[in-house]
Amino acid sequence: MRRGGPFLALAAAETLSLSGTRLSTIAIPWLVLVATGNPVLTGLTAMMEMLPYVAAKALSGPLIDRVGAKRIAVVCDAASVAVVMLVPLLDRLGLLGMQVLLPIVFAMGVLRGPSDAAKQAMVPDIAELAAVPLERVTGVVGAIERLASTVGAAGAGALISLIGPGQALLVNAVTFAAAAVIVGVGIPGLKSMPRLQRMPRLQCMPAPRGTPETRPGGMSSYLGDLREGWCFLRGDAVLVGIVIMVATTNLLDQAYGAVLLPVWTQSSGHGPELLGAMFAAFTGASIAGAAIAAAIGERMPRLMVYTVAFLLTGFPRFLVLALDAPLPIIFLTLAIAGFASGFLNPILSAVIFERIPKPLIGRVTAMNAALCFALIPFGGLFGGALISMIGLAAALSLTGFAYLAATLFPLALKSFRGFDKPLTES
């Protein structure tokens, strides 16, 4: 197999699965909002998917290290096909009430978490196989993620308008099936922890990279592996700073995407086509940012780019909606914010991967990602509750200022300056 083959397979699988996921993140909230007219129920539905997603992602790390990332990704994507298909089937039969939809979205979250964690854990090995800098691979992956989100968002609005939000999820099921096949055929079995390997253990001390102790008796326990990932993550000040900042902004992004933006769209007299177009404007512009990050990422001053990108990505999006700005101004703001956001994931991913020893990649990256996502389940509920209490314009303003504060907070931490330095220099 050629060096670039596994990377192309991962890229194709990510494009398909993320396109389908973007479709479902628009279709399901719109389905609930149209059926109930209740922003709190819309937020609750988003929470019912994201809460198990975060938990399953955190708990999947030791399994990824033991069983292998490829196997976890294929099994979870294949199972997702059957679960997602329930929505259009029950919708066609007229049986898709809230009491049925909520367990389905819960199961979708349980399966998506490990699948996403497994695909992320493949990146360092695939970068090694391709013999290219990690920033370049994470940049290309970031551009692919943005492209997939753009295609999914642009197509979602039109598809939902044409056949309805429930039936639109047929496409989501097809993308999961295709992703499972591509990963299964196109990516070789990557390295996983041998079943009887004696792993050095890290103590939960302020500096978890201290002298490891070897645990006697063969294979380590699942809980021991999970604890080891937690200890490593907790002891790295840069990773902790990333988690705090990203978790907070993810909460606010979820409130924005799952509730605030759909409610603004509907209350302004527009339909799902405009909603999809606004998501597409943001993610489409981010492709350019991610492409630049892929090309020159290893030469960029990481902390400065990271900070400026977050400042442009967050607060302005909320402000233009709160002020009810004209649509051209809103789309221009979304394009600028999207372009800036394209730099974030490539930089973050490279920093994270550089700081984690290879034997711990699965559990630490899964734990890190899960903690970054930990507040997302409450984002939709938070957004819906804010609208109910203080109104849409005030809710948009408050979340925008909170985003600005979260962006600036890590800069006050001296330990966060290690962001620009590889682990060996920290």
Tab-separated table of C-alpha atoms in Angstrom:
chain	number	residue	atom	x	y	z
A	1	MET	CA	0.000	0.000	0.000
A	2	ARG	CA	1.323	3.448	-0.942
A	3	ARG	CA	2.289	5.838	1.836
A	4	GLY	CA	-0.549	8.204	1.106
A	5	GLY	CA	-3.209	5.497	0.882
A	6	PRO	CA	-4.161	5.340	4.570
A	7	PHE	CA	-4.287	9.128	4.801
A	8	LEU	CA	-6.573	9.372	1.766
A	9	ALA	CA	-8.806	6.681	3.275
A	10	LEU	CA	-9.037	8.527	6.597
A	11	ALA	CA	-9.710	11.785	4.758
A	12	ALA	CA	-12.531	10.224	2.742
A	13	ALA	CA	-14.070	8.548	5.788
A	14	GLU	CA	-13.925	11.784	7.778
A	15	THR	CA	-15.496	13.719	4.894
A	16	LEU	CA	-18.418	11.323	4.685
A	17	SER	CA	-19.084	10.857	8.393
A	18	LEU	CA	-18.720	14.561	9.220
A	19	SER	CA	-20.964	15.595	6.315
A	20	GLY	CA	-23.641	13.260	7.638
A	21	THR	CA	-23.153	14.447	11.200
A	22	ARG	CA	-23.502	18.104	10.150
A	23	LEU	CA	-26.757	17.185	8.419
A	24	SER	CA	-28.091	15.546	11.588
A	25	THR	CA	-27.060	18.507	13.788
A	26	ILE	CA	-29.286	20.726	11.636
A	27	ALA	CA	-32.091	18.231	10.932
A	28	ILE	CA	-32.766	17.029	14.482
A	29	PRO	CA	-33.036	20.446	16.203
A	30	TRP	CA	-35.154	21.710	13.300
A	31	LEU	CA	-37.398	18.631	13.575
A	32	VAL	CA	-37.998	19.316	17.275
A	33	LEU	CA	-38.379	23.085	16.850
A	34	VAL	CA	-40.971	22.729	14.074
A	35	ALA	CA	-42.877	19.968	15.894
A	36	THR	CA	-42.974	21.631	19.333
A	37	GLY	CA	-42.040	25.308	18.893
A	38	ASN	CA	-40.205	24.964	22.208
A	39	PRO	CA	-36.540	26.103	22.403
A	40	VAL	CA	-36.051	24.306	25.736
A	41	LEU	CA	-37.105	20.964	24.238
A	42	THR	CA	-34.823	21.687	21.284
A	43	GLY	CA	-31.921	22.188	23.699
A	44	LEU	CA	-32.880	19.070	25.676
A	45	THR	CA	-32.739	16.964	22.512
A	46	ALA	CA	-29.235	18.251	21.743
A	47	MET	CA	-28.198	17.435	25.324
A	48	MET	CA	-29.534	13.882	25.029
A	49	GLU	CA	-27.122	13.248	22.175
A	50	MET	CA	-24.088	15.098	23.474
A	51	LEU	CA	-24.098	13.841	27.077
A	52	PRO	CA	-23.575	10.158	26.135
A	53	TYR	CA	-21.240	11.283	23.344
A	54	VAL	CA	-18.890	12.897	25.853
A	55	ALA	CA	-19.068	10.027	28.353
A	56	ALA	CA	-18.544	7.341	25.711
A	57	LYS	CA	-15.641	9.276	24.205
A	58	ALA	CA	-13.869	9.571	27.567
A	59	LEU	CA	-14.356	5.897	28.407
A	60	SER	CA	-13.291	4.612	24.988
A	61	GLY	CA	-9.593	5.574	25.295
A	62	PRO	CA	-8.295	2.379	26.949
A	63	LEU	CA	-10.294	0.274	24.469
A	64	ILE	CA	-8.742	2.156	21.559
A	65	ASP	CA	-5.242	1.525	22.940
A	66	ARG	CA	-6.008	-2.171	23.511
A	67	VAL	CA	-8.297	-3.180	20.634
A	68	GLY	CA	-7.087	-0.750	18.001
A	69	ALA	CA	-8.501	2.498	16.622
A	70	LYS	CA	-9.478	0.979	13.283
A	71	ARG	CA	-11.664	-1.735	14.774
A	72	ILE	CA	-13.461	0.674	17.115
A	73	ALA	CA	-14.170	3.129	14.262
A	74	VAL	CA	-15.557	0.463	11.938
A	75	VAL	CA	-17.780	-1.210	14.544
A	76	CYS	CA	-19.237	2.068	15.841
A	77	ASP	CA	-19.898	3.508	12.370
A	78	ALA	CA	-21.566	0.291	11.239
A	79	ALA	CA	-23.797	0.241	14.332
A	80	SER	CA	-24.661	3.922	13.768
A	81	VAL	CA	-26.242	3.020	10.441
A	82	ALA	CA	-28.920	0.900	12.125
A	83	VAL	CA	-29.605	3.493	14.836
A	84	VAL	CA	-29.865	6.502	12.512
A	85	MET	CA	-32.156	4.577	10.142
A	86	LEU	CA	-34.743	4.379	12.912
A	87	VAL	CA	-35.504	8.102	12.588
A	88	PRO	CA	-36.679	8.139	8.942
A	89	LEU	CA	-38.391	4.757	9.401
A	90	LEU	CA	-40.417	5.838	12.428
A	91	ASP	CA	-41.035	9.242	10.887
A	92	ARG	CA	-42.536	7.567	7.816
A	93	LEU	CA	-44.767	5.450	10.066
A	94	GLY	CA	-45.887	8.483	12.061
A	95	LEU	CA	-44.408	7.101	15.292
A	96	LEU	CA	-41.600	9.600	15.894
A	97	GLY	CA	-42.653	11.362	19.091
A	98	MET	CA	-40.282	12.933	21.606
A	99	GLN	CA	-40.458	9.840	23.831
A	100	VAL	CA	-39.074	7.810	20.898
A	101	LEU	CA	-36.650	10.389	19.463
A	102	LEU	CA	-34.766	11.033	22.714
A	103	PRO	CA	-33.555	7.398	23.195
A	104	ILE	CA	-32.496	7.293	19.541
A	105	VAL	CA	-30.372	10.439	19.781
A	106	PHE	CA	-28.925	9.065	23.044
A	107	ALA	CA	-27.783	5.910	21.202
A	108	MET	CA	-26.385	8.053	18.366
A	109	GLY	CA	-24.198	9.867	20.896
A	110	VAL	CA	-22.996	6.628	22.503
A	111	LEU	CA	-21.762	5.362	19.122
A	112	ARG	CA	-20.381	8.605	17.715
A	113	GLY	CA	-18.111	9.287	20.707
A	114	PRO	CA	-15.816	6.256	20.387
A	115	SER	CA	-15.847	6.476	16.587
A	116	ASP	CA	-14.646	10.092	16.586
A	117	ALA	CA	-12.042	9.353	19.283
A	118	ALA	CA	-10.725	6.388	17.301
A	119	LYS	CA	-10.337	8.405	14.097
A	120	GLN	CA	-8.493	11.121	16.014
A	121	ALA	CA	-6.149	8.562	17.579
A	122	MET	CA	-5.150	7.350	14.092
A	123	VAL	CA	-3.636	10.706	13.108
A	124	PRO	CA	-0.074	10.363	14.568
A	125	ASP	CA	0.424	6.903	13.026
A	126	ILE	CA	-0.905	8.068	9.674
A	127	ALA	CA	1.379	11.122	9.792
A	128	GLU	CA	4.285	8.747	10.417
A	129	LEU	CA	3.246	6.514	7.534
A	130	ALA	CA	3.005	9.521	5.214
A	131	ALA	CA	6.325	10.968	6.500
A	132	VAL	CA	4.998	14.541	6.781
A	133	PRO	CA	4.997	17.071	9.667
A	134	LEU	CA	2.211	16.611	12.187
A	135	GLU	CA	0.981	20.203	11.671
A	136	ARG	CA	0.534	19.480	7.975
A	137	VAL	CA	-1.521	16.378	8.598
A	138	THR	CA	-3.655	18.029	11.276
A	139	GLY	CA	-4.085	21.017	8.967
A	140	VAL	CA	-5.265	18.849	6.083
A	141	VAL	CA	-7.563	16.943	8.414
A	142	GLY	CA	-8.889	20.281	9.676
A	143	ALA	CA	-9.531	21.465	6.112
A	144	ILE	CA	-11.342	18.209	5.371
A	145	GLU	CA	-13.464	18.613	8.496
A	146	ARG	CA	-14.422	22.123	7.408
A	147	LEU	CA	-15.157	21.001	3.846
A	148	ALA	CA	-17.338	18.169	5.114
A	149	SER	CA	-19.190	20.516	7.444
A	150	THR	CA	-19.713	22.993	4.598
A	151	VAL	CA	-21.086	20.367	2.238
A	152	GLY	CA	-23.248	18.900	4.979
A	153	ALA	CA	-24.614	22.269	6.066
A	154	ALA	CA	-25.258	23.542	2.537
A	155	GLY	CA	-26.981	20.320	1.533
A	156	ALA	CA	-28.873	19.949	4.794
A	157	GLY	CA	-31.016	23.050	4.405
A	158	ALA	CA	-32.120	22.154	0.887
A	159	LEU	CA	-32.643	18.486	1.730
A	160	ILE	CA	-34.682	19.233	4.862
A	161	SER	CA	-36.833	21.665	2.902
A	162	LEU	CA	-37.359	19.089	0.141
A	163	ILE	CA	-38.106	15.880	2.047
A	164	GLY	CA	-38.395	16.916	5.705
A	165	PRO	CA	-35.914	16.685	8.605
A	166	GLY	CA	-36.794	13.095	9.551
A	167	GLN	CA	-36.331	11.626	6.077
A	168	ALA	CA	-33.146	13.678	5.524
A	169	LEU	CA	-31.382	11.417	8.026
A	170	LEU	CA	-31.401	8.615	5.418
A	171	VAL	CA	-28.376	10.393	3.966
A	172	ASN	CA	-26.710	10.384	7.395
A	173	ALA	CA	-27.097	6.590	7.574
A	174	VAL	CA	-25.539	6.193	4.117
A	175	THR	CA	-22.516	8.309	5.062
A	176	PHE	CA	-21.869	6.235	8.192
A	177	ALA	CA	-22.018	3.025	6.136
A	178	ALA	CA	-19.584	4.366	3.538
A	179	ALA	CA	-17.180	5.591	6.241
A	180	ALA	CA	-17.136	2.149	7.895
A	181	VAL	CA	-16.310	0.458	4.583
A	182	ILE	CA	-13.552	2.926	3.676
A	183	VAL	CA	-11.815	2.674	7.065
A	184	GLY	CA	-12.121	-1.121	7.034
A	185	VAL	CA	-10.632	-1.495	3.546
A	186	GLY	CA	-8.334	1.499	3.174
A	187	ILE	CA	-6.495	1.759	6.519
A	188	PRO	CA	-4.109	-0.936	7.756
A	189	GLY	CA	-4.299	-2.256	11.303
A	190	LEU	CA	-2.534	0.451	13.288
A	191	LYS	CA	-0.586	-0.190	16.440
A	192	SER	CA	-2.506	-1.011	19.588
A	193	MET	CA	-1.411	-2.111	23.046
A	194	PRO	CA	-0.433	-5.812	23.093
A	195	ARG	CA	-2.771	-7.726	25.366
A	196	LEU	CA	-0.079	-8.973	27.721
A	197	GLN	CA	2.268	-6.021	27.595
A	198	ARG	CA	3.578	-4.732	30.938
A	199	MET	CA	2.904	-1.007	30.868
A	200	PRO	CA	4.779	1.473	33.037
A	201	ARG	CA	2.389	3.181	35.422
A	202	LEU	CA	2.226	6.911	36.059
A	203	GLN	CA	1.530	8.132	39.565
A	204	CYS	CA	-1.185	10.768	40.138
A	205	MET	CA	1.293	13.346	41.382
A	206	PRO	CA	1.814	16.990	40.403
A	207	ALA	CA	4.298	15.870	37.746
A	208	PRO	CA	2.909	12.663	36.219
A	209	ARG	CA	5.962	12.240	34.043
A	210	GLY	CA	7.984	11.238	37.088
A	211	THR	CA	9.616	7.886	37.578
A	212	PRO	CA	7.192	5.196	36.389
A	213	GLU	CA	6.704	1.992	38.268
A	214	THR	CA	6.112	-1.345	36.568
A	215	ARG	CA	2.977	-3.114	37.658
A	216	PRO	CA	3.509	-6.843	38.147
A	217	GLY	CA	1.099	-9.467	36.889
A	218	GLY	CA	0.678	-9.056	33.138
A	219	MET	CA	-2.039	-6.983	31.531
A	220	SER	CA	-3.048	-3.792	33.270
A	221	SER	CA	-6.684	-3.223	34.195
A	222	TYR	CA	-9.089	-1.081	32.208
A	223	LEU	CA	-9.591	1.272	35.163
A	224	GLY	CA	-5.833	1.451	35.650
A	225	ASP	CA	-5.383	2.490	32.029
A	226	LEU	CA	-8.143	5.065	32.337
A	227	ARG	CA	-6.594	6.450	35.518
A	228	GLU	CA	-3.191	6.638	33.863
A	229	GLY	CA	-4.598	8.757	31.030
A	230	TRP	CA	-6.268	11.061	33.548
A	231	CYS	CA	-3.068	11.421	35.599
A	232	PHE	CA	-1.020	12.374	32.557
A	233	LEU	CA	-3.555	14.891	31.357
A	234	ARG	CA	-4.038	16.467	34.795
A	235	GLY	CA	-0.302	16.965	35.220
A	236	ASP	CA	0.210	18.889	31.962
A	237	ALA	CA	-0.579	22.588	32.495
A	238	VAL	CA	-0.873	23.336	28.783
A	239	LEU	CA	-3.356	20.529	28.189
A	240	VAL	CA	-5.375	21.623	31.232
A	241	GLY	CA	-5.480	25.212	29.930
A	242	ILE	CA	-6.653	24.009	26.525
A	243	VAL	CA	-9.383	21.908	28.114
A	244	ILE	CA	-10.748	24.797	30.217
A	245	MET	CA	-10.833	27.267	27.350
A	246	VAL	CA	-12.180	24.902	24.696
A	247	ALA	CA	-14.791	23.358	27.009
A	248	THR	CA	-16.207	26.791	27.797
A	249	THR	CA	-16.276	27.995	24.198
A	250	ASN	CA	-17.780	24.670	23.081
A	251	LEU	CA	-20.644	25.194	25.537
A	252	LEU	CA	-21.337	28.594	24.008
A	253	ASP	CA	-20.915	27.329	20.439
A	254	GLN	CA	-23.447	24.585	21.128
A	255	ALA	CA	-25.932	27.095	22.533
A	256	TYR	CA	-25.386	29.151	19.388
A	257	GLY	CA	-25.636	26.342	16.851
A	258	ALA	CA	-28.337	24.176	18.444
A	259	VAL	CA	-30.740	26.845	19.685
A	260	LEU	CA	-29.797	30.543	19.321
A	261	LEU	CA	-29.166	30.502	15.569
A	262	PRO	CA	-32.176	28.278	14.669
A	263	VAL	CA	-34.492	30.396	16.842
A	264	TRP	CA	-33.115	33.630	15.328
A	265	THR	CA	-33.623	32.175	11.831
A	266	GLN	CA	-37.198	31.122	12.511
A	267	SER	CA	-38.146	34.305	14.381
A	268	SER	CA	-36.757	36.395	11.510
A	269	GLY	CA	-39.178	34.687	9.129
A	270	HIS	CA	-36.615	32.501	7.352
A	271	GLY	CA	-36.498	28.746	6.788
A	272	PRO	CA	-33.910	25.951	7.023
A	273	GLU	CA	-32.329	27.029	3.725
A	274	LEU	CA	-30.947	30.198	5.348
A	275	LEU	CA	-29.873	28.267	8.437
A	276	GLY	CA	-27.896	25.832	6.287
A	277	ALA	CA	-26.419	28.704	4.256
A	278	MET	CA	-25.166	30.466	7.411
A	279	PHE	CA	-23.499	27.295	8.681
A	280	ALA	CA	-21.999	26.795	5.212
A	281	ALA	CA	-20.666	30.375	5.081
A	282	PHE	CA	-18.818	29.850	8.361
A	283	THR	CA	-17.423	26.402	7.602
A	284	GLY	CA	-16.729	27.210	3.958
A	285	ALA	CA	-14.488	30.136	4.850
A	286	SER	CA	-12.759	28.008	7.462
A	287	ILE	CA	-11.474	25.699	4.721
A	288	ALA	CA	-9.142	28.476	3.553
A	289	GLY	CA	-7.852	29.023	7.082
A	290	ALA	CA	-7.245	25.326	7.626
A	291	ALA	CA	-5.489	25.040	4.265
A	292	ILE	CA	-3.084	27.849	5.193
A	293	ALA	CA	-2.488	26.196	8.564
A	294	ALA	CA	-1.670	22.959	6.767
A	295	ALA	CA	0.809	24.687	4.460
A	296	ILE	CA	2.725	26.805	6.985
A	297	GLY	CA	1.521	25.525	10.360
A	298	GLU	CA	4.932	24.420	11.562
A	299	ARG	CA	6.274	27.981	11.101
A	300	MET	CA	3.428	29.910	12.764
A	301	PRO	CA	3.699	31.418	16.278
A	302	ARG	CA	1.137	29.124	17.827
A	303	LEU	CA	-0.036	31.085	20.854
A	304	MET	CA	-0.494	34.355	18.975
A	305	VAL	CA	-2.384	32.731	16.083
A	306	TYR	CA	-4.483	30.695	18.506
A	307	THR	CA	-5.516	33.791	20.504
A	308	VAL	CA	-6.282	36.057	17.533
A	309	ALA	CA	-8.232	33.301	15.811
A	310	PHE	CA	-10.408	32.724	18.871
A	311	LEU	CA	-11.081	36.467	19.228
A	312	LEU	CA	-12.297	36.685	15.621
A	313	THR	CA	-14.196	33.403	15.752
A	314	GLY	CA	-16.329	34.025	18.818
A	315	PHE	CA	-17.789	37.353	19.936
A	316	PRO	CA	-18.549	38.982	16.525
A	317	ARG	CA	-20.904	36.131	15.482
A	318	PHE	CA	-23.138	36.705	18.487
A	319	LEU	CA	-23.020	40.516	18.223
A	320	VAL	CA	-24.317	40.794	14.645
A	321	LEU	CA	-27.304	38.573	15.441
A	322	ALA	CA	-28.077	40.434	18.680
A	323	LEU	CA	-28.093	43.713	16.722
A	324	ASP	CA	-30.236	42.194	13.938
A	325	ALA	CA	-27.681	43.325	11.375
A	326	PRO	CA	-28.509	43.083	7.652
A	327	LEU	CA	-27.898	39.658	6.104
A	328	PRO	CA	-24.836	40.786	4.049
A	329	ILE	CA	-23.134	41.978	7.264
A	330	ILE	CA	-24.030	38.721	9.021
A	331	PHE	CA	-22.603	36.617	6.189
A	332	LEU	CA	-19.415	38.730	6.043
A	333	THR	CA	-18.939	38.328	9.804
A	334	LEU	CA	-19.504	34.567	9.554
A	335	ALA	CA	-16.948	34.336	6.733
A	336	ILE	CA	-14.282	36.195	8.747
A	337	ALA	CA	-15.043	34.125	11.843
A	338	GLY	CA	-14.932	30.922	9.827
A	339	PHE	CA	-11.592	31.804	8.216
A	340	ALA	CA	-10.069	32.450	11.650
A	341	SER	CA	-11.506	29.228	13.069
A	342	GLY	CA	-9.726	27.205	10.412
A	343	PHE	CA	-6.416	27.816	12.204
A	344	LEU	CA	-7.595	26.487	15.576
A	345	ASN	CA	-7.938	22.725	15.258
A	346	PRO	CA	-4.661	22.153	13.337
A	347	ILE	CA	-2.699	24.059	16.002
A	348	LEU	CA	-4.551	22.468	18.913
A	349	SER	CA	-4.199	18.956	17.529
A	350	ALA	CA	-0.482	19.329	16.873
A	351	VAL	CA	0.147	20.678	20.391
A	352	ILE	CA	-1.876	17.865	21.963
A	353	PHE	CA	-0.287	15.051	19.964
A	354	GLU	CA	3.242	16.383	20.586
A	355	ARG	CA	2.740	16.308	24.341
A	356	ILE	CA	1.449	12.718	24.666
A	357	PRO	CA	3.676	9.611	24.652
A	358	LYS	CA	2.689	7.172	21.920
A	359	PRO	CA	1.544	4.332	24.246
A	360	LEU	CA	-0.942	6.754	25.826
A	361	ILE	CA	-2.305	8.342	22.640
A	362	GLY	CA	-5.689	6.611	22.661
A	363	ARG	CA	-6.647	7.186	26.268
A	364	VAL	CA	-5.231	10.708	26.669
A	365	THR	CA	-6.585	12.092	23.382
A	366	ALA	CA	-9.984	10.528	24.131
A	367	MET	CA	-9.962	11.948	27.664
A	368	ASN	CA	-8.829	15.366	26.430
A	369	ALA	CA	-11.474	15.485	23.712
A	370	ALA	CA	-14.188	14.303	26.087
A	371	LEU	CA	-13.334	16.989	28.641
A	372	CYS	CA	-13.331	19.627	25.900
A	373	PHE	CA	-16.807	18.373	24.961
A	374	ALA	CA	-17.988	17.975	28.565
A	375	LEU	CA	-20.146	21.111	28.632
A	376	ILE	CA	-21.585	20.708	25.128
A	377	PRO	CA	-24.519	18.552	26.318
A	378	PHE	CA	-25.735	21.519	28.349
A	379	GLY	CA	-25.196	24.118	25.615
A	380	GLY	CA	-28.566	23.669	23.933
A	381	LEU	CA	-30.384	23.622	27.245
A	382	PHE	CA	-28.415	26.700	28.345
A	383	GLY	CA	-29.341	28.558	25.166
A	384	GLY	CA	-33.005	27.583	25.383
A	385	ALA	CA	-33.241	28.595	29.045
A	386	LEU	CA	-31.577	31.953	28.345
A	387	ILE	CA	-34.061	32.744	25.590
A	388	SER	CA	-36.969	31.822	27.858
A	389	MET	CA	-35.672	34.014	30.698
A	390	ILE	CA	-34.214	37.130	29.038
A	391	GLY	CA	-35.190	36.997	25.374
A	392	LEU	CA	-33.251	36.201	22.211
A	393	ALA	CA	-31.291	39.456	21.780
A	394	ALA	CA	-30.107	39.517	25.402
A	395	ALA	CA	-29.218	35.807	25.263
A	396	LEU	CA	-27.067	36.402	22.172
A	397	SER	CA	-25.298	39.354	23.819
A	398	LEU	CA	-24.626	37.487	27.068
A	399	THR	CA	-23.200	34.417	25.345
A	400	GLY	CA	-21.043	36.624	23.131
A	401	PHE	CA	-19.453	38.425	26.093
A	402	ALA	CA	-18.963	35.095	27.891
A	403	TYR	CA	-17.140	33.801	24.784
A	404	LEU	CA	-14.843	36.830	24.844
A	405	ALA	CA	-14.011	36.304	28.531
A	406	ALA	CA	-13.295	32.598	27.998
A	407	THR	CA	-10.971	33.427	25.114
A	408	LEU	CA	-8.881	35.884	27.149
A	409	PHE	CA	-8.737	33.872	30.403
A	410	PRO	CA	-5.850	31.464	29.581
A	411	LEU	CA	-3.562	34.365	28.668
A	412	ALA	CA	-3.428	35.284	32.348
A	413	LEU	CA	-1.905	31.886	33.200
A	414	LYS	CA	1.891	31.795	33.120
A	415	SER	CA	1.868	28.025	32.595
A	416	PHE	CA	-0.039	28.458	29.318
A	417	ARG	CA	3.059	29.990	27.698
A	418	GLY	CA	4.288	26.429	27.196
A	419	PHE	CA	1.749	26.262	24.360
A	420	ASP	CA	4.456	27.459	21.948
A	421	LYS	CA	7.024	24.894	23.097
A	422	PRO	CA	7.314	21.188	22.316
A	423	LEU	CA	7.071	18.880	25.320
A	424	THR	CA	10.822	18.344	25.482
A	425	GLU	CA	11.340	22.097	25.953
A	426	SER	CA	8.495	22.661	28.467
